[in-house]
mmCIF file of C-alpha atoms in Angstrom:
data_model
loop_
_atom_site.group_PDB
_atom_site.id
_atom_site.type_symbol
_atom_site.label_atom_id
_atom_site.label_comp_id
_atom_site.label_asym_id
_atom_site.label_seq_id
_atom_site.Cartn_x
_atom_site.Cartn_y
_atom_site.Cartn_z
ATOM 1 C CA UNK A 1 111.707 -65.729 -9.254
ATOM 2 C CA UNK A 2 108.389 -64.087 -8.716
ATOM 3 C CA UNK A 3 106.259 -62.872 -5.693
ATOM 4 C CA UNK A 4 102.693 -64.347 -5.748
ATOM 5 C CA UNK A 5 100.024 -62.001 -4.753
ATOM 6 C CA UNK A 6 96.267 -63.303 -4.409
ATOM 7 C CA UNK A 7 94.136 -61.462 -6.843
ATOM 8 C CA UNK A 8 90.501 -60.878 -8.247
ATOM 9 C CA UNK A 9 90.078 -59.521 -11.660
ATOM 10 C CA UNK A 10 86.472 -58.022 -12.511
ATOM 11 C CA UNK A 11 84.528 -55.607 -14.224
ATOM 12 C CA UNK A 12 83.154 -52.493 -12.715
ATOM 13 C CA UNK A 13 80.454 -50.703 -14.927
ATOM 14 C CA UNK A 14 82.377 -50.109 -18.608
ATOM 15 C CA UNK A 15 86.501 -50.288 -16.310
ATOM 16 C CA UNK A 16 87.940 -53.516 -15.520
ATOM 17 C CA UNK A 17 91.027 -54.122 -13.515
ATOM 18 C CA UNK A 18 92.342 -56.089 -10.703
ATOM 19 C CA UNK A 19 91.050 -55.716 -7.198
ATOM 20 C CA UNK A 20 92.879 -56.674 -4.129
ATOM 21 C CA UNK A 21 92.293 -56.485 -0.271
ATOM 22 C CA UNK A 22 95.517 -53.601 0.913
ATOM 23 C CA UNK A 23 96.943 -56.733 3.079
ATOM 24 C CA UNK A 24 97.843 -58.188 -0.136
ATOM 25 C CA UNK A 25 99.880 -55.103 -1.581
ATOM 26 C CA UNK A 26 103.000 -53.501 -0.139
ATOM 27 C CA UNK A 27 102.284 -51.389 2.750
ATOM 28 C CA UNK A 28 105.006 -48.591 1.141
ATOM 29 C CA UNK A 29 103.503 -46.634 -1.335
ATOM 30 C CA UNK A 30 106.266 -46.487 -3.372
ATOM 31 C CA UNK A 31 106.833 -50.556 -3.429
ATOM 32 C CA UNK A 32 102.652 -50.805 -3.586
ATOM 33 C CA UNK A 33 103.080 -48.866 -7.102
ATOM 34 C CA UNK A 34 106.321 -50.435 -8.618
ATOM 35 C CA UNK A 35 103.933 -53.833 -7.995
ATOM 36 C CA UNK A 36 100.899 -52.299 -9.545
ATOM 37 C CA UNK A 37 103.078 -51.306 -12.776
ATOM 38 C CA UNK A 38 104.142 -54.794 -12.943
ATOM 39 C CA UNK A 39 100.559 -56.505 -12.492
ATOM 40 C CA UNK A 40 99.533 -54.673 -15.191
ATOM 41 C CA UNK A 41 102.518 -54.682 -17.457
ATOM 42 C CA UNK A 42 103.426 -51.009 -17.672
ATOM 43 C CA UNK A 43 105.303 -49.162 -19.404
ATOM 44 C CA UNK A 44 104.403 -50.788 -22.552
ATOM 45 C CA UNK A 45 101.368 -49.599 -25.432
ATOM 46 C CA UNK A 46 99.654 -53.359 -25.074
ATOM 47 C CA UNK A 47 100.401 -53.794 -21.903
ATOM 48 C CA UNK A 48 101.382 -57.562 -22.808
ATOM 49 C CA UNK A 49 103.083 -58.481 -19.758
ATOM 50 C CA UNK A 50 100.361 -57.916 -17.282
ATOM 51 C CA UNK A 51 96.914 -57.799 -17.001
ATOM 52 C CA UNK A 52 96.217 -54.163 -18.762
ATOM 53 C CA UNK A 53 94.715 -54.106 -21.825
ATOM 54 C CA UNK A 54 96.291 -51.254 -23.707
ATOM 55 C CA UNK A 55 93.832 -48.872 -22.688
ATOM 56 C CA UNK A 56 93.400 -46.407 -19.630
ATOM 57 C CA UNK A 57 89.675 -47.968 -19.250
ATOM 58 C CA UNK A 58 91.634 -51.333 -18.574
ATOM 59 C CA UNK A 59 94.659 -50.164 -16.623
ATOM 60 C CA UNK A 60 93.044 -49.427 -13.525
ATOM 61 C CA UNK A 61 93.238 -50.911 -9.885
ATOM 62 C CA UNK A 62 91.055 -51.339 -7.013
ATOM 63 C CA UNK A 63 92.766 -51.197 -3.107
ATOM 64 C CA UNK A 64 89.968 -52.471 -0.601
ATOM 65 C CA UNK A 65 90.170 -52.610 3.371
ATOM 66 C CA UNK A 66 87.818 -52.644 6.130
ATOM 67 C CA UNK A 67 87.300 -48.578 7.023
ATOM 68 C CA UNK A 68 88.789 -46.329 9.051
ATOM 69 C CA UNK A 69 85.949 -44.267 9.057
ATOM 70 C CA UNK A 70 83.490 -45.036 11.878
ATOM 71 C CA UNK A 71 80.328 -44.818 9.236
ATOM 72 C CA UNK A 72 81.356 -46.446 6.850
ATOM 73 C CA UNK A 73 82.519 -50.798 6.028
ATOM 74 C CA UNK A 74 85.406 -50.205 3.941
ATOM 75 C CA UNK A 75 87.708 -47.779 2.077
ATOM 76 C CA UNK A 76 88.264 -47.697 -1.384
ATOM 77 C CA UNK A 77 91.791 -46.419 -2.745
ATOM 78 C CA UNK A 78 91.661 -46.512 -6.686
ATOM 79 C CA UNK A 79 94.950 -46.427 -8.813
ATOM 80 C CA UNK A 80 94.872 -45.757 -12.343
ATOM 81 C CA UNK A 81 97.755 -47.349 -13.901
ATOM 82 C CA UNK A 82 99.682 -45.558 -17.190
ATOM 83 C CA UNK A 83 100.025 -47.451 -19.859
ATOM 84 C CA UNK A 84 102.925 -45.530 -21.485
ATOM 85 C CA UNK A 85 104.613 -44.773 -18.516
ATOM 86 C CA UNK A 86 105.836 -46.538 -15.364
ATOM 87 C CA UNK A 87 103.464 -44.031 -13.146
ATOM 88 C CA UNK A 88 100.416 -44.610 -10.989
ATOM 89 C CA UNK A 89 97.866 -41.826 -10.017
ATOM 90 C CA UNK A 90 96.024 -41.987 -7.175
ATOM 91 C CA UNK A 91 94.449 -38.583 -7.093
ATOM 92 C CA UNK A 92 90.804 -39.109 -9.229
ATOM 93 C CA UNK A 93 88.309 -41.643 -8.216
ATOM 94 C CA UNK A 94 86.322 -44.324 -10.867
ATOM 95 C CA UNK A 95 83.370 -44.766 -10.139
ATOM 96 C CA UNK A 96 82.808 -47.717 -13.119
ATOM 97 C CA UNK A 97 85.654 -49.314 -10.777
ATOM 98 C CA UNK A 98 83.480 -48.315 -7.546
ATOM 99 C CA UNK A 99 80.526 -50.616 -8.975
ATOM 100 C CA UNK A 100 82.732 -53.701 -8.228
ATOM 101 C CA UNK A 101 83.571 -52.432 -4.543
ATOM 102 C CA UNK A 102 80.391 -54.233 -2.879
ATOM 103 C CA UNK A 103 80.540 -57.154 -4.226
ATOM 104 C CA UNK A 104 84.402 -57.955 -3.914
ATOM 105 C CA UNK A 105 84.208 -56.736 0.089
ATOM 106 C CA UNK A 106 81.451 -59.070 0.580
ATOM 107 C CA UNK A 107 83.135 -61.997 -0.832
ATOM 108 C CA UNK A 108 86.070 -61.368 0.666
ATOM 109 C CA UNK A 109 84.495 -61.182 4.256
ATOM 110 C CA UNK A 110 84.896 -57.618 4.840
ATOM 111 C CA UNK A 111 81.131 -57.255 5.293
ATOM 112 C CA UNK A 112 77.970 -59.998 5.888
ATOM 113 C CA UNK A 113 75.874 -60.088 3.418
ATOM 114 C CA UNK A 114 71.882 -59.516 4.643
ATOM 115 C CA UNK A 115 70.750 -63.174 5.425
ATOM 116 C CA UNK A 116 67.015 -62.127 4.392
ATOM 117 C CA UNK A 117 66.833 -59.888 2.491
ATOM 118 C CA UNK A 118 67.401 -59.434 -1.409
ATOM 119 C CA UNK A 119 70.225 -56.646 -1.446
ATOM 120 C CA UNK A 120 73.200 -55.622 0.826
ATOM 121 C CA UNK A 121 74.072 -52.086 1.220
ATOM 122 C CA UNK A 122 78.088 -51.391 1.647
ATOM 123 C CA UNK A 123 78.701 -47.502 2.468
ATOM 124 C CA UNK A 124 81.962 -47.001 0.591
ATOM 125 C CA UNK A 125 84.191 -44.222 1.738
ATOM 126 C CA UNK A 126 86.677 -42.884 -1.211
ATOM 127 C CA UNK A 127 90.422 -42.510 -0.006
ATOM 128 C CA UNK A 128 90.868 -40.850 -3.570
ATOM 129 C CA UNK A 129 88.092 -38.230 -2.441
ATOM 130 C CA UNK A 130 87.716 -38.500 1.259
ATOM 131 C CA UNK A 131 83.579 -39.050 -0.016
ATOM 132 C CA UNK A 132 81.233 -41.761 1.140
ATOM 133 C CA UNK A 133 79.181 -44.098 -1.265
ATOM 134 C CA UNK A 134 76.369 -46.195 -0.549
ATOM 135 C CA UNK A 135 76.667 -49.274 -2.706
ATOM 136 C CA UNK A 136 73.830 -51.709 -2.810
ATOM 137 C CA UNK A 137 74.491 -55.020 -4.106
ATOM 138 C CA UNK A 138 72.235 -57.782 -5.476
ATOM 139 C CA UNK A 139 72.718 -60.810 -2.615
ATOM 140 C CA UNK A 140 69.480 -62.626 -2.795
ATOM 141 C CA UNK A 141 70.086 -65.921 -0.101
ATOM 142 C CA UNK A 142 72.962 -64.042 1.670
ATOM 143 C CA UNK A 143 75.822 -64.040 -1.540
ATOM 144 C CA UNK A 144 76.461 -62.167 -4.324
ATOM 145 C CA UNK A 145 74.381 -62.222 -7.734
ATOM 146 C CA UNK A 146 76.214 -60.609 -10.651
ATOM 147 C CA UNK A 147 73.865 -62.367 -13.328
ATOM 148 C CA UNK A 148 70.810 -60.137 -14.104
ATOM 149 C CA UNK A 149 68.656 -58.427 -16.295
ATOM 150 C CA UNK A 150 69.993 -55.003 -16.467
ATOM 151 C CA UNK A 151 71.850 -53.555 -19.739
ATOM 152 C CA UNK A 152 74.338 -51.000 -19.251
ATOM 153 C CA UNK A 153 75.750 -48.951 -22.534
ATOM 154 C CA UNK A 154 79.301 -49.443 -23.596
ATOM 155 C CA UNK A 155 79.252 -53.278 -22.065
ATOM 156 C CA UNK A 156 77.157 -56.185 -23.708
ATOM 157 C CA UNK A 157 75.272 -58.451 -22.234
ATOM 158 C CA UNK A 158 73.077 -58.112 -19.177
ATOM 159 C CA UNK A 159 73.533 -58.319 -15.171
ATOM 160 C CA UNK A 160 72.794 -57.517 -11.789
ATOM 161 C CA UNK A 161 72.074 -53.796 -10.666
ATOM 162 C CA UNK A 162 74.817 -52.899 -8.591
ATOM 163 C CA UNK A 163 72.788 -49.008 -7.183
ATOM 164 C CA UNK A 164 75.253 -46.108 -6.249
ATOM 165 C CA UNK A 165 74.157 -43.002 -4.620
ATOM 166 C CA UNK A 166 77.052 -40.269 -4.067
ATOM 167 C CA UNK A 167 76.463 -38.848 -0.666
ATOM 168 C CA UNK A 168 78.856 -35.853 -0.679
ATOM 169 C CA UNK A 169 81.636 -35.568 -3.132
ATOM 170 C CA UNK A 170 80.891 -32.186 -3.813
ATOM 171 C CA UNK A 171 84.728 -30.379 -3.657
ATOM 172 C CA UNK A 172 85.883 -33.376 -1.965
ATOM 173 C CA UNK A 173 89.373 -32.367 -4.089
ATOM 174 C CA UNK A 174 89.821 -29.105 -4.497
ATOM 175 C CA UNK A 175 87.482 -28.120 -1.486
ATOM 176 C CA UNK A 176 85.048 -25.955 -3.521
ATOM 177 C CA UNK A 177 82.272 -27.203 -6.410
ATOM 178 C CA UNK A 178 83.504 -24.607 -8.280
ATOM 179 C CA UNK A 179 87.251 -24.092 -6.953
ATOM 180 C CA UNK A 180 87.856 -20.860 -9.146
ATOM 181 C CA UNK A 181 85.107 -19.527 -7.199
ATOM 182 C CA UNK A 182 83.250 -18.570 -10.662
ATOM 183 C CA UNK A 183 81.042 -20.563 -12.340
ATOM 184 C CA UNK A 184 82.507 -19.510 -15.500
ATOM 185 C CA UNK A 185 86.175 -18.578 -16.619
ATOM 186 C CA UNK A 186 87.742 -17.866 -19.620
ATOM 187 C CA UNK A 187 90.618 -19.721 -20.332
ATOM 188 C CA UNK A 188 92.841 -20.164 -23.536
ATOM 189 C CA UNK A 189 90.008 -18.048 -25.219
ATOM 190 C CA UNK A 190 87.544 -20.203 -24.110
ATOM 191 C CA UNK A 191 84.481 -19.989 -21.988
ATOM 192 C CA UNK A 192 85.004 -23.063 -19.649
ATOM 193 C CA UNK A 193 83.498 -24.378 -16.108
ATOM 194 C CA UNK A 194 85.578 -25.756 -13.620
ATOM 195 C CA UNK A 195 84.101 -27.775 -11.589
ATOM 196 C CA UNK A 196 84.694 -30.732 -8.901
ATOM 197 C CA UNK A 197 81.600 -33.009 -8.301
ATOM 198 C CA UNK A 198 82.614 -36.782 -7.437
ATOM 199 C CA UNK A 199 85.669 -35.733 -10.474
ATOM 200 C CA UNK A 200 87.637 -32.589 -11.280
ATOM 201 C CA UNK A 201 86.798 -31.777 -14.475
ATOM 202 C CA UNK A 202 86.946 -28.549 -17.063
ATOM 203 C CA UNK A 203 83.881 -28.408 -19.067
ATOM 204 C CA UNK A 204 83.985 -26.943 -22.541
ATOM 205 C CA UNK A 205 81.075 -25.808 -24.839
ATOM 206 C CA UNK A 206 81.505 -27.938 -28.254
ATOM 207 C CA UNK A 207 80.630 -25.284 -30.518
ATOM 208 C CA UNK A 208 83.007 -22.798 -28.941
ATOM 209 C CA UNK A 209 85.323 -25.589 -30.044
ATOM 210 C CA UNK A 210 84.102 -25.756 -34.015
ATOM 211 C CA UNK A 211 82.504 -28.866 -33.478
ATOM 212 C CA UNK A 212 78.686 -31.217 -33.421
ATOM 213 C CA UNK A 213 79.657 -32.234 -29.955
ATOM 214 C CA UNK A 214 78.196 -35.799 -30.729
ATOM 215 C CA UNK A 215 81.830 -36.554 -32.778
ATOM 216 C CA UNK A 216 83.232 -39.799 -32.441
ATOM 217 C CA UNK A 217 86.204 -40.695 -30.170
ATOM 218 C CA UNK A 218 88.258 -41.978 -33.267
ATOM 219 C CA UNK A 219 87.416 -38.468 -35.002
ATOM 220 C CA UNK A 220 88.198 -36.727 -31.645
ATOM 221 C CA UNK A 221 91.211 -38.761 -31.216
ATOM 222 C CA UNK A 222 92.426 -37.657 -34.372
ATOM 223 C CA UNK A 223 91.993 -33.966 -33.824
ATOM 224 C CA UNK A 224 95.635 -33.250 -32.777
ATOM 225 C CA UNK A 225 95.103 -29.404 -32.940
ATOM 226 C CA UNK A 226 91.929 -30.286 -30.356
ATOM 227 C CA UNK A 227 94.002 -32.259 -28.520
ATOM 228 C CA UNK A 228 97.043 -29.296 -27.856
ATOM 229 C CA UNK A 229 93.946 -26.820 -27.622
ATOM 230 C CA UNK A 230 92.474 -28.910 -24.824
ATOM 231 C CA UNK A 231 95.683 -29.883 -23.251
ATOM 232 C CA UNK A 232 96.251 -25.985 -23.026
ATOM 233 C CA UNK A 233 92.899 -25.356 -21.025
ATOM 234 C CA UNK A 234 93.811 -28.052 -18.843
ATOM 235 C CA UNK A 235 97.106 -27.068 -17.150
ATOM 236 C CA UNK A 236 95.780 -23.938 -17.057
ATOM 237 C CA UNK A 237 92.463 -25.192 -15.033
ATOM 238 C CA UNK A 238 94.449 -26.872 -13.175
ATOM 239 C CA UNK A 239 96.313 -23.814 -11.731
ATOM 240 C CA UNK A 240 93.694 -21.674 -11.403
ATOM 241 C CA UNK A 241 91.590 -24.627 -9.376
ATOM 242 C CA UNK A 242 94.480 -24.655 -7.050
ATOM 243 C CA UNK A 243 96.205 -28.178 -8.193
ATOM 244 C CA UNK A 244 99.696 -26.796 -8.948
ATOM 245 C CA UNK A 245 101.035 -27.978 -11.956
ATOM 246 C CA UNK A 246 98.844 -31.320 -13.560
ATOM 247 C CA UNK A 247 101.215 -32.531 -16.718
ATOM 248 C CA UNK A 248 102.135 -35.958 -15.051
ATOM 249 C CA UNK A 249 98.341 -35.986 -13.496
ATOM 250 C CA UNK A 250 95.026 -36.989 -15.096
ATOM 251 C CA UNK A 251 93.031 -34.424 -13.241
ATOM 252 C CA UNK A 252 91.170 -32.375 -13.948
ATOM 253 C CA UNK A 253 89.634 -34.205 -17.001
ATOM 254 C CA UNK A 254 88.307 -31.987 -19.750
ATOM 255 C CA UNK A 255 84.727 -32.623 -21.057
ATOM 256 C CA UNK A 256 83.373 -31.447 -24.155
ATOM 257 C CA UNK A 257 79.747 -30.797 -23.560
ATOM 258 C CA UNK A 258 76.201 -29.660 -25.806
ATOM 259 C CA UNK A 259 72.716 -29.958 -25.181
ATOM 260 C CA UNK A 260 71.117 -33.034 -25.494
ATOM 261 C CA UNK A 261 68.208 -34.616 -28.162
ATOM 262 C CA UNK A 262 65.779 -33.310 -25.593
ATOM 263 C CA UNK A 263 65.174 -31.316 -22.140
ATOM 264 C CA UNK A 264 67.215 -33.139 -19.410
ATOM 265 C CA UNK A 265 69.633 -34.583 -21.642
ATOM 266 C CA UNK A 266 73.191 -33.364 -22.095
ATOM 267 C CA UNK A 267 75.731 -34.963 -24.694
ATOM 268 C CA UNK A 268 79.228 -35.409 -23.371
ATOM 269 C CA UNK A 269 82.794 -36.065 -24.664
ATOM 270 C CA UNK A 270 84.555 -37.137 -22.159
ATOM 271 C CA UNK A 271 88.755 -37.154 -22.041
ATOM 272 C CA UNK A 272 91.100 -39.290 -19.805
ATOM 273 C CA UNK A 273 92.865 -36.710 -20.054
ATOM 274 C CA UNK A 274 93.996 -37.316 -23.381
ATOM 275 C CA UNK A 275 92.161 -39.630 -25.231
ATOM 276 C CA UNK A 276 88.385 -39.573 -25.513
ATOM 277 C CA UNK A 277 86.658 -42.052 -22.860
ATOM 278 C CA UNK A 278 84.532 -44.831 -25.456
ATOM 279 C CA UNK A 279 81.804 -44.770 -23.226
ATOM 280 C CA UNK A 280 81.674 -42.193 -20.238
ATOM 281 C CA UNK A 281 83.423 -42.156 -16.592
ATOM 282 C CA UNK A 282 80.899 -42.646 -13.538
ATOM 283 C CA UNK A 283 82.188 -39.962 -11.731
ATOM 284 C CA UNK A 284 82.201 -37.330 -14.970
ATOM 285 C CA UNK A 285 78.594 -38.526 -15.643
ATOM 286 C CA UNK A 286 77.671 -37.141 -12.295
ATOM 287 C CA UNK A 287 79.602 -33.937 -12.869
ATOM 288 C CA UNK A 288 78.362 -33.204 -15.474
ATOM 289 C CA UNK A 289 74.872 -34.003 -14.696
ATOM 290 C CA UNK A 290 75.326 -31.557 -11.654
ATOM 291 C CA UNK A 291 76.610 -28.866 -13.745
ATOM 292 C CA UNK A 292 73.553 -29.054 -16.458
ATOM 293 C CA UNK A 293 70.619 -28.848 -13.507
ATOM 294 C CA UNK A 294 72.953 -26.173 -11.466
ATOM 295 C CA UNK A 295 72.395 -22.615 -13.333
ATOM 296 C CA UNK A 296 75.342 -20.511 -14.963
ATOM 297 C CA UNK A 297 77.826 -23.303 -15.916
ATOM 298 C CA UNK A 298 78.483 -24.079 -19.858
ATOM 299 C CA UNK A 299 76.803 -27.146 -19.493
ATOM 300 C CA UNK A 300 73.154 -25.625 -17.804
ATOM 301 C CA UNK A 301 70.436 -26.903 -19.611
ATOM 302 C CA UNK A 302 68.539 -23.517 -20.281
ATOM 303 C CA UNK A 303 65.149 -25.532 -21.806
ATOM 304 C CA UNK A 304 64.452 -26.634 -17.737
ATOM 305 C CA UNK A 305 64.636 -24.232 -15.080
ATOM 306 C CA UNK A 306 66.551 -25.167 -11.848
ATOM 307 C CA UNK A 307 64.431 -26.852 -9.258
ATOM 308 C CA UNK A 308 65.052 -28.297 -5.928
ATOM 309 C CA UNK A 309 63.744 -32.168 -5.478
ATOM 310 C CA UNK A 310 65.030 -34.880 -7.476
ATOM 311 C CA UNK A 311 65.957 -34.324 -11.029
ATOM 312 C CA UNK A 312 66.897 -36.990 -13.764
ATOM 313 C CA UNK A 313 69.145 -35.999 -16.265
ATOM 314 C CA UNK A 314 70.128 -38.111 -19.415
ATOM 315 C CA UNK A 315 74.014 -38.404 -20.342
ATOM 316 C CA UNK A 316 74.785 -39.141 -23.685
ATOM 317 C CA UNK A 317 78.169 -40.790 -24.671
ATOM 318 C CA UNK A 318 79.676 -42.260 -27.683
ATOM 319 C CA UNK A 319 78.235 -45.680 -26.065
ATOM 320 C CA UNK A 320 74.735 -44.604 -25.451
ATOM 321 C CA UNK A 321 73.612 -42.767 -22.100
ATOM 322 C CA UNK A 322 73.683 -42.994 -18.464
ATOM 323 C CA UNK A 323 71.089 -41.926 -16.426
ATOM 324 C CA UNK A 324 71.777 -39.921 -13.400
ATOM 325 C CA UNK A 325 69.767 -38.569 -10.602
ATOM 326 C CA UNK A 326 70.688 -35.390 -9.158
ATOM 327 C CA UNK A 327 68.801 -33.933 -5.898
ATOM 328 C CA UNK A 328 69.015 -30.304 -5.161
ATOM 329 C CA UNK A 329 68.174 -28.155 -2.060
ATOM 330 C CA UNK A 330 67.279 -24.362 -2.329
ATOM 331 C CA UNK A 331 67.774 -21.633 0.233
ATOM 332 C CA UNK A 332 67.370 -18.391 -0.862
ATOM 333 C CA UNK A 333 67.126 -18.792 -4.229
ATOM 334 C CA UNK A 334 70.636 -20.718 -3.764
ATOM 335 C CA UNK A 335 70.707 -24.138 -5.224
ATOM 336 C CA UNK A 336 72.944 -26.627 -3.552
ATOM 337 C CA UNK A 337 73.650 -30.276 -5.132
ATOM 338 C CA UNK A 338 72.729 -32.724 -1.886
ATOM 339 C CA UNK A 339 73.472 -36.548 -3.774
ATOM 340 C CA UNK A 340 73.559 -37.896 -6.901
ATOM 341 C CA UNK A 341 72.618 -41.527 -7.627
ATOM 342 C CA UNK A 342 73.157 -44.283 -10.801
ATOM 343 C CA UNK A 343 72.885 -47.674 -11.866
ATOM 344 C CA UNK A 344 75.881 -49.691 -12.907
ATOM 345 C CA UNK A 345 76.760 -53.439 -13.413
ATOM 346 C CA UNK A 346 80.014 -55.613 -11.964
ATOM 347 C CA UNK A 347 80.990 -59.134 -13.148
ATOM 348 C CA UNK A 348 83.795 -61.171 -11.275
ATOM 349 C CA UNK A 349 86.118 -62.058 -14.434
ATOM 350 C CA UNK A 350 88.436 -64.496 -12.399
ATOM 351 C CA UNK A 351 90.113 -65.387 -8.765
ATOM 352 C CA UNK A 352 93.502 -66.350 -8.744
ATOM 353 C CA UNK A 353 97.050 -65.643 -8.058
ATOM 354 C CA UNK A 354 99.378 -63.381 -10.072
ATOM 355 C CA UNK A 355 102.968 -63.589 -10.156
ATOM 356 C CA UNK A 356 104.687 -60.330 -9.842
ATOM 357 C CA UNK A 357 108.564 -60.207 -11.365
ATOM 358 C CA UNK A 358 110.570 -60.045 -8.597
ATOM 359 C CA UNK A 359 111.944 -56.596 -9.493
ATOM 360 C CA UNK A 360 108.702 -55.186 -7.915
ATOM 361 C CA UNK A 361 108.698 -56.754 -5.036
ATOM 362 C CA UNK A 362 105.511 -57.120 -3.226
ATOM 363 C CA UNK A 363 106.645 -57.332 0.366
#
């Protein structure tokens, strides 16, 4: 026997996973996560029983509802799903995943879409990061549009813009930007930057590392000395920014970061926490953005003094580059990051029902 639990599978940005409404799931958090193991066939390295694919970019799970909040239309709880291990995490946030947020809440009823207009804003507040999100969503005629004429790297094809402006996830985990309270520390022998804007992450310098910084994943992967090194830095980071001890958790999320081809452009490696993303996470891209415009981090980008207004800084990945803008205040000579904003893409894959072994149960 099996429980049968209505389900949407889609794309957000360069993620994919299944997204379901939170009447659907288990209302226990320990029954909601023995299901989500199931759905996506976990523990197991191709995930062949569910609907993972193998890889941590695929394993991942969106939990929508109408909002608590009074300002915002819905709540977002993301779950990323181990492959290897029978364990969800439902610390970080995903922003690729966040991309498919709109669209799925206003198909499923949670909010109208504009009858006149051409787009439909959805503010999205972040369980995962207690942080609001305005998502704006293609609805020309009052539904959804996912086909379009916008390319994003690391996913082929074209669609519709899905536009995502961060409105304050500045230390929405740790409580601080920088939680160490310096903007650099020196960790494992290693000048690093902890830092927690929309993800928790530990930037490294590539060439204090011995390497390009534009390396492949595959060559990255294969590093296993890198791999311990960066591990190391990690748990450490992870003490010192207050998170106890991180082993069974994928934050923080170390980055390996060098300047980019040209001013405004920084080229990032980005780990989840222990493989090397093939593309780049949202929510990194706009941490790491924020830490090349703010000054004395690893990643500043010395060729362009900081400035308050709107800045646009160029991420480059193993996929190709997302653009981000970053807005800054100043007071005092102080520079403060006020929202960040990107374009991704989100396809609806398929609708259907999934059948859940009836070892997890879903009710």
């Amino acid at each position: 026997m099996s429980t049968n639990i209505p389900c949407v599978l889609m794309r957000g940005g360069t993620s994919r996973g299944p997204f379901f409404l939170a009447d659907w799931l288990p209302r226990d958090p320990e029954a909601r996560d023995r299901t989500l193991i199931a759905a996506l066939g976990s523990p197991h390295e191709l995930q062949i029983d569910g609907l993972g694919g193998g890889n941590s970019l695929t394993s991942k799970v969106a939990i929508v509802s109408r909002s608590t909040q009074p300002d915002c239309d819905v709540d977002y709880l993301f779950a990323q799903v181990s492959v290897q291990e029978a364990r969800v995490d439902t610390r970080p946030n995903c922003g690729n995943m966040l991309a498919g947020v709109g669209p799925f809440a206003i198909e499923q009823g949670l909010v109208p879409a504009d009858p006149e207009g051409q787009t439909t804003t959805v503010r999205v507040y972040n369980v995962n990061t207690r942080s609001r999100i305005d998502v704006q969503v293609c609805t020309a005629g009052g539904q959804v549009h996912y086909d379009g004429d916008v390319r994003i790297d690391g996913v082929q094809g074209t669609a519709a813009p899905v536009l995502m402006n961060f409105l304050d996830a500045w230390g929405a985990v740790t409580g601080q930007i920088f939680p160490t309270g310096q903007r650099i520390d020196t960790i494992q022998g290693l000048q690093v930057s902890c830092i927690d804007a929309a993800q928790v992450m530990v930037l490294v310098r590539a060439a204090d590392l011995g390497l390009r910084g534009d390396e492949t994943p595959a060559e990255l992967d294969a590093n296993t000395a890198l791999l311990a090194r960066l591990q190391a830095v990690r748990l450490e980071a992870g003490q010192r920014m207050g998170m106890g001890d991180v082993t069974h958790s994928v934050l923080p999320k170390p980055v390996i970061v060098s300047p980019g081809t040209s001013p405004g452009s920084v080229v990032s490696r980005y780990f989840t926490p222990h493989q090397c993303h093939r593309s780049h996470a949202v929510t990194g891209a706009i941490g790491v953005a924020a830490a090349s415009v703010l000054p004395g981090t690893v990643a500043t980008d010395e060729r362009h003094a900081p400035t308050a207004g709107l800045r646009r800084v160029e991420v480059q990945h193993p996929a190709g580059r997302i653009q981000v803008e970053v807005e800054l205040s100043e007071v005092d000579g102080q520079f403060k990051l006020v929202q960040a904003a990107l374009v991704r893409t989100a396809r609806k894959i398929l609708e259907g029902t999934l059948f859940v072994p009836e070892s997890a149960p879903a009710h």
